[in-house]
Amino acid sequence: MLITYREAIRQALRELLKDPTVFLMGEDIGAYGGAFAVTKGFLEEYGPERVMDTPISESGLVSAAIGAGMAGAHPVVEVMTINFTLLAFDALVNHAAKIHGMSGGRVNVPLILRTVTGSGNQLGAQHSQNIEGHYAMVPGLKVLAPATPADAKGLLLSALYEPNPVFIAEHFALYNTKGEVDEERAFVPINKASVLREGTDITLIAYSRMAIICMKAAELLAQDGISAEVLDMRTLRPLDLDTIFTSIAKTHYAVMVEETGKGTSIGGSLIAEVQEQIFDELKGPIRWVAGLPVPVPYNKTLEREAIPSPDSIARAAHELLKA
């Protein structure tokens, strides 16, 4: 079935709500239907006890969700954008992520947090960050960044069966993109990367919207006779290193691509793992194509220049292969 990324998430949420312990909570998710219309109509369909509008207090709503999870419920929290998760950083990092370990495994915190990441829509620096990499550095959290409608649905379905917190970053630019999605409960494993395109000459590694941009870069490279394999990481924590290592062992060249700058990303950790564990498979250094290390500009032209593009990715691949 061909549906949008948004509709895929809506389908998954309806599946989750079949579990009586699940409820949704967040800012404007009820009467307004969510900032990106993901929960439009849910309040009328499920009622205010299952779809809860909360005050504009990210720390408060995430803390309440932690308590609800510890008490036996399974809250699904929507934080309007990833920028606002910083206001709940203490609750997420010092409490949600640590309670299971600090209790010797006796207490779980079943909690799904959905939020919106991404730049490219002229929303200004404070609303255009890609800081999911920060959360991917936190033991106790699982961090997902789906790029396709099928993965947006399947990863969210799988998150219900995780006993501890799952952080899902949904790129705003993907909500209207379409893709084939199984009408049934098509689960996607949380710890497995996806090969979007097979190739033999070079591996392009990315997640979220950049995985789609890498597909376009692969098309450009194909015009020059270069066969690029595109890996969608899907899960930032835990990393599926086996799939990444297998691809690099085949192509011997790799480009890591991220929308965010290098200082706030997961790419450096992945590159370090490759260098440490399969260095002998590399025929050249891994290239790292990332956003510029600046607050994302509001100006449309400057913003576009601050974000990796198919051309910049293809250019990096050419430079690596020619080196």
XYZ file of C-alpha atoms in Angstrom:
323
model
C 0.000 0.000 0.000
C 1.423 3.396 -1.025
C 1.021 5.881 1.835
C 2.798 8.867 3.335
C 5.294 8.796 6.174
C 2.702 10.652 8.275
C -0.034 8.108 7.572
C 2.367 5.257 8.337
C 2.928 6.699 11.816
C -0.821 7.165 12.269
C -1.369 3.499 11.409
C 1.274 2.448 13.922
C -0.226 4.615 16.665
C -3.626 3.024 16.083
C -2.017 -0.397 16.451
C -0.311 0.692 19.668
C -3.576 2.005 21.088
C -5.058 -1.488 20.856
C -2.948 -2.145 23.957
C -4.985 -0.806 26.912
C -1.834 0.332 28.725
C -0.899 2.719 25.902
C -1.903 6.360 25.871
C -0.672 9.402 23.949
C 0.379 12.665 25.555
C 1.888 15.880 24.264
C 1.425 19.511 23.374
C -1.519 20.181 21.031
C -1.885 16.513 20.055
C -5.590 16.443 20.925
C -7.967 19.109 19.645
C -5.340 20.571 17.306
C -4.203 17.188 16.010
C -0.496 17.705 16.568
C 1.912 20.272 15.138
C 2.360 18.061 12.056
C -1.190 16.617 12.008
C -0.048 13.129 12.986
C -2.777 12.726 15.621
C -5.532 14.587 13.792
C -8.895 13.058 14.760
C -7.435 10.850 17.493
C -9.037 12.784 20.345
C -12.503 12.203 18.892
C -11.686 8.571 18.173
C -10.068 7.559 21.468
C -11.132 10.191 23.993
C -9.187 12.443 26.391
C -8.002 9.589 28.631
C -6.049 8.028 25.760
C -5.065 11.245 23.921
C -3.930 13.844 26.440
C -3.130 17.465 25.693
C -0.444 18.671 28.091
C 0.771 22.095 29.201
C 3.754 23.567 27.383
C 6.254 22.044 29.783
C 8.489 19.440 28.205
C 10.197 18.646 31.485
C 6.835 18.152 33.147
C 5.270 15.962 30.480
C 8.324 13.705 30.094
C 8.635 13.377 33.877
C 4.947 12.470 34.104
C 5.446 9.869 31.373
C 8.363 8.341 33.282
C 6.172 7.950 36.348
C 3.334 6.483 34.301
C 5.690 3.959 32.737
C 7.067 2.898 36.099
C 3.485 2.462 37.342
C 2.576 0.027 34.561
C 1.328 2.187 31.697
C 3.078 2.647 28.349
C 3.009 6.347 27.436
C 3.758 7.583 23.929
C 4.960 11.171 24.242
C 5.071 13.685 21.404
C 7.455 16.602 21.903
C 6.713 19.180 19.230
C 10.309 19.450 17.970
C 13.621 17.966 19.002
C 14.798 21.444 19.980
C 12.311 21.400 22.858
C 13.554 18.050 24.151
C 16.462 20.024 25.594
C 13.995 21.303 28.189
C 13.439 17.671 29.218
C 17.103 16.670 28.972
C 17.452 15.996 32.692
C 14.298 13.868 32.790
C 15.381 11.840 29.761
C 19.085 11.454 30.453
C 19.299 11.374 34.244
C 16.076 9.520 34.971
C 14.373 7.706 32.066
C 17.659 6.320 30.746
C 19.139 5.386 34.120
C 16.374 4.047 36.357
C 16.578 0.499 34.973
C 20.330 0.279 35.523
C 20.315 2.046 38.873
C 17.639 -0.333 40.167
C 19.695 -3.373 39.250
C 17.254 -4.186 36.464
C 14.265 -4.373 38.809
C 12.448 -1.291 37.469
C 11.617 -0.627 33.821
C 10.596 2.650 32.197
C 8.518 1.731 29.128
C 8.289 5.023 27.288
C 8.208 6.028 23.625
C 9.148 9.606 22.813
C 8.382 10.881 19.315
C 9.769 14.197 18.158
C 10.515 16.113 14.974
C 14.034 16.824 13.789
C 15.551 18.528 10.784
C 16.503 21.722 9.014
C 15.687 23.079 5.572
C 12.375 24.840 6.171
C 13.534 28.345 7.142
C 12.561 27.923 10.777
C 15.654 29.610 12.160
C 18.533 28.232 14.182
C 16.550 27.447 17.334
C 14.019 25.291 15.467
C 16.352 23.634 12.943
C 18.636 21.390 14.957
C 19.418 17.716 14.416
C 20.489 16.762 17.919
C 19.385 13.132 17.941
C 23.103 12.324 18.035
C 23.258 13.754 21.563
C 20.724 11.196 22.741
C 22.481 8.400 20.861
C 25.416 8.877 23.253
C 23.278 8.025 26.299
C 23.345 4.437 27.644
C 19.824 3.347 28.494
C 18.144 5.042 25.539
C 17.410 3.498 22.162
C 17.414 6.101 19.408
C 15.651 5.623 16.068
C 15.580 7.821 12.960
C 13.379 6.271 10.239
C 13.774 7.451 6.646
C 10.896 5.659 4.910
C 7.178 5.209 5.612
C 7.681 1.462 6.100
C 10.381 2.059 8.700
C 8.428 4.844 10.395
C 5.596 2.382 10.969
C 7.646 -0.726 11.643
C 10.085 0.822 14.102
C 7.278 2.474 16.068
C 5.474 -0.871 16.302
C 8.645 -2.549 17.554
C 9.208 0.199 20.125
C 6.142 -0.979 22.049
C 7.981 -4.178 22.965
C 11.007 -2.395 24.396
C 10.922 -2.404 28.212
C 12.805 0.879 28.482
C 12.829 4.295 26.732
C 12.844 4.623 22.957
C 13.548 8.013 21.366
C 12.257 8.423 17.796
C 13.384 11.363 15.631
C 11.048 11.983 12.669
C 12.291 14.416 10.012
C 9.667 17.047 9.188
C 10.596 16.982 5.482
C 9.634 13.303 5.263
C 6.020 13.527 6.472
C 4.583 13.954 2.977
C 6.906 11.489 1.242
C 5.291 8.267 0.057
C 6.386 4.654 0.097
C 5.087 1.112 0.128
C 3.941 -0.076 3.550
C 2.565 -3.456 4.536
C -1.049 -3.113 5.674
C -0.447 -5.726 8.359
C 1.693 -5.277 11.472
C 4.998 -5.075 9.606
C 7.566 -4.852 12.400
C 11.066 -3.529 11.690
C 13.850 -4.695 14.032
C 15.271 -1.894 16.123
C 18.907 -2.965 15.888
C 19.182 -3.522 12.139
C 20.376 -1.167 9.386
C 18.849 -1.305 5.912
C 20.537 -1.539 2.517
C 18.514 0.893 0.394
C 20.633 0.362 -2.701
C 23.260 -2.252 -3.415
C 26.590 -1.263 -4.914
C 30.182 -2.386 -5.286
C 32.420 0.703 -5.472
C 31.661 2.828 -2.414
C 29.356 2.817 0.630
C 27.242 5.854 1.532
C 26.104 5.715 5.175
C 23.317 7.944 6.497
C 20.027 8.053 8.387
C 16.717 9.910 8.265
C 16.377 12.404 5.388
C 20.065 12.128 4.511
C 19.531 8.479 3.563
C 17.081 9.681 0.903
C 19.535 12.374 -0.201
C 22.211 9.662 -0.501
C 19.933 7.750 -2.858
C 19.924 10.813 -5.113
C 23.700 11.074 -4.812
C 23.976 7.407 -5.807
C 22.010 8.184 -8.964
C 24.468 10.965 -9.813
C 27.402 8.632 -9.228
C 25.804 5.963 -11.410
C 25.829 8.432 -14.295
C 29.621 8.436 -13.965
C 29.849 4.661 -13.797
C 30.264 4.460 -10.006
C 28.226 1.840 -8.162
C 27.316 3.213 -4.719
C 25.780 1.168 -1.937
C 23.444 3.173 0.313
C 23.033 2.142 3.953
C 20.241 3.583 6.070
C 21.342 3.232 9.692
C 17.734 3.469 10.991
C 18.930 2.946 14.567
C 21.510 5.306 16.064
C 21.693 3.443 19.348
C 22.440 0.566 19.234
C 24.433 0.772 16.000
C 24.220 -2.149 13.600
C 27.953 -2.357 13.003
C 27.773 -5.790 11.366
C 25.805 -4.536 8.352
C 28.045 -1.485 8.028
C 31.236 -3.546 8.279
C 29.956 -6.048 5.713
C 29.256 -3.288 3.212
C 32.614 -1.581 3.696
C 34.419 -4.920 3.409
C 32.784 -5.232 -0.012
C 33.367 -1.697 -1.356
C 36.483 -0.686 0.666
C 35.457 2.990 0.545
C 32.897 4.847 2.658
C 31.289 8.256 3.041
C 29.455 9.121 6.267
C 26.663 11.654 5.696
C 24.797 13.657 8.346
C 22.587 16.725 8.243
C 23.929 18.056 11.522
C 27.409 19.382 12.169
C 30.229 17.084 13.170
C 30.244 18.201 16.795
C 26.681 17.067 17.517
C 26.477 13.798 15.647
C 26.882 10.038 15.799
C 29.143 9.910 12.744
C 32.384 10.325 14.633
C 31.633 7.313 16.817
C 30.767 5.188 13.803
C 33.920 6.224 11.950
C 36.013 5.395 15.027
C 34.450 1.921 15.205
C 35.267 1.290 11.546
C 38.859 2.498 11.913
C 39.365 0.416 15.051
C 37.738 -2.823 13.949
C 38.098 -3.130 10.161
C 40.865 -0.686 9.284
C 42.532 -3.182 6.947
C 39.406 -3.277 4.771
C 39.720 0.413 3.918
C 41.541 1.565 0.798
C 41.191 5.199 1.814
C 40.067 7.336 4.749
C 36.359 7.559 5.464
C 34.983 10.862 4.198
C 32.587 12.694 6.503
C 30.030 14.941 4.820
C 28.106 16.886 7.446
C 26.274 20.131 8.004
C 28.399 23.220 8.452
C 29.420 23.949 12.071
C 27.197 27.023 12.340
C 23.736 27.809 13.721
C 21.421 26.940 10.820
C 20.778 30.198 8.899
C 17.268 31.522 8.323
C 18.147 32.805 4.841
C 17.003 30.181 2.329
C 20.166 30.215 0.224
C 22.490 30.126 3.218
C 20.449 27.359 4.844
C 20.691 25.253 1.704
C 24.467 25.709 1.657
C 24.716 24.579 5.289
C 23.173 21.162 4.601
C 24.664 18.254 2.591
C 23.211 17.858 -0.894
C 23.325 15.111 -3.535
C 26.019 17.113 -5.329
C 28.220 17.573 -2.256
C 27.934 13.880 -1.371
C 28.736 12.764 -4.917
C 31.667 15.176 -5.019
C 33.095 13.715 -1.791
C 32.763 10.206 -3.225
C 34.577 11.226 -6.406
C 37.399 12.841 -4.422
C 37.810 9.745 -2.265
C 37.904 7.340 -5.185
C 40.415 9.504 -7.058
C 42.739 9.957 -4.070
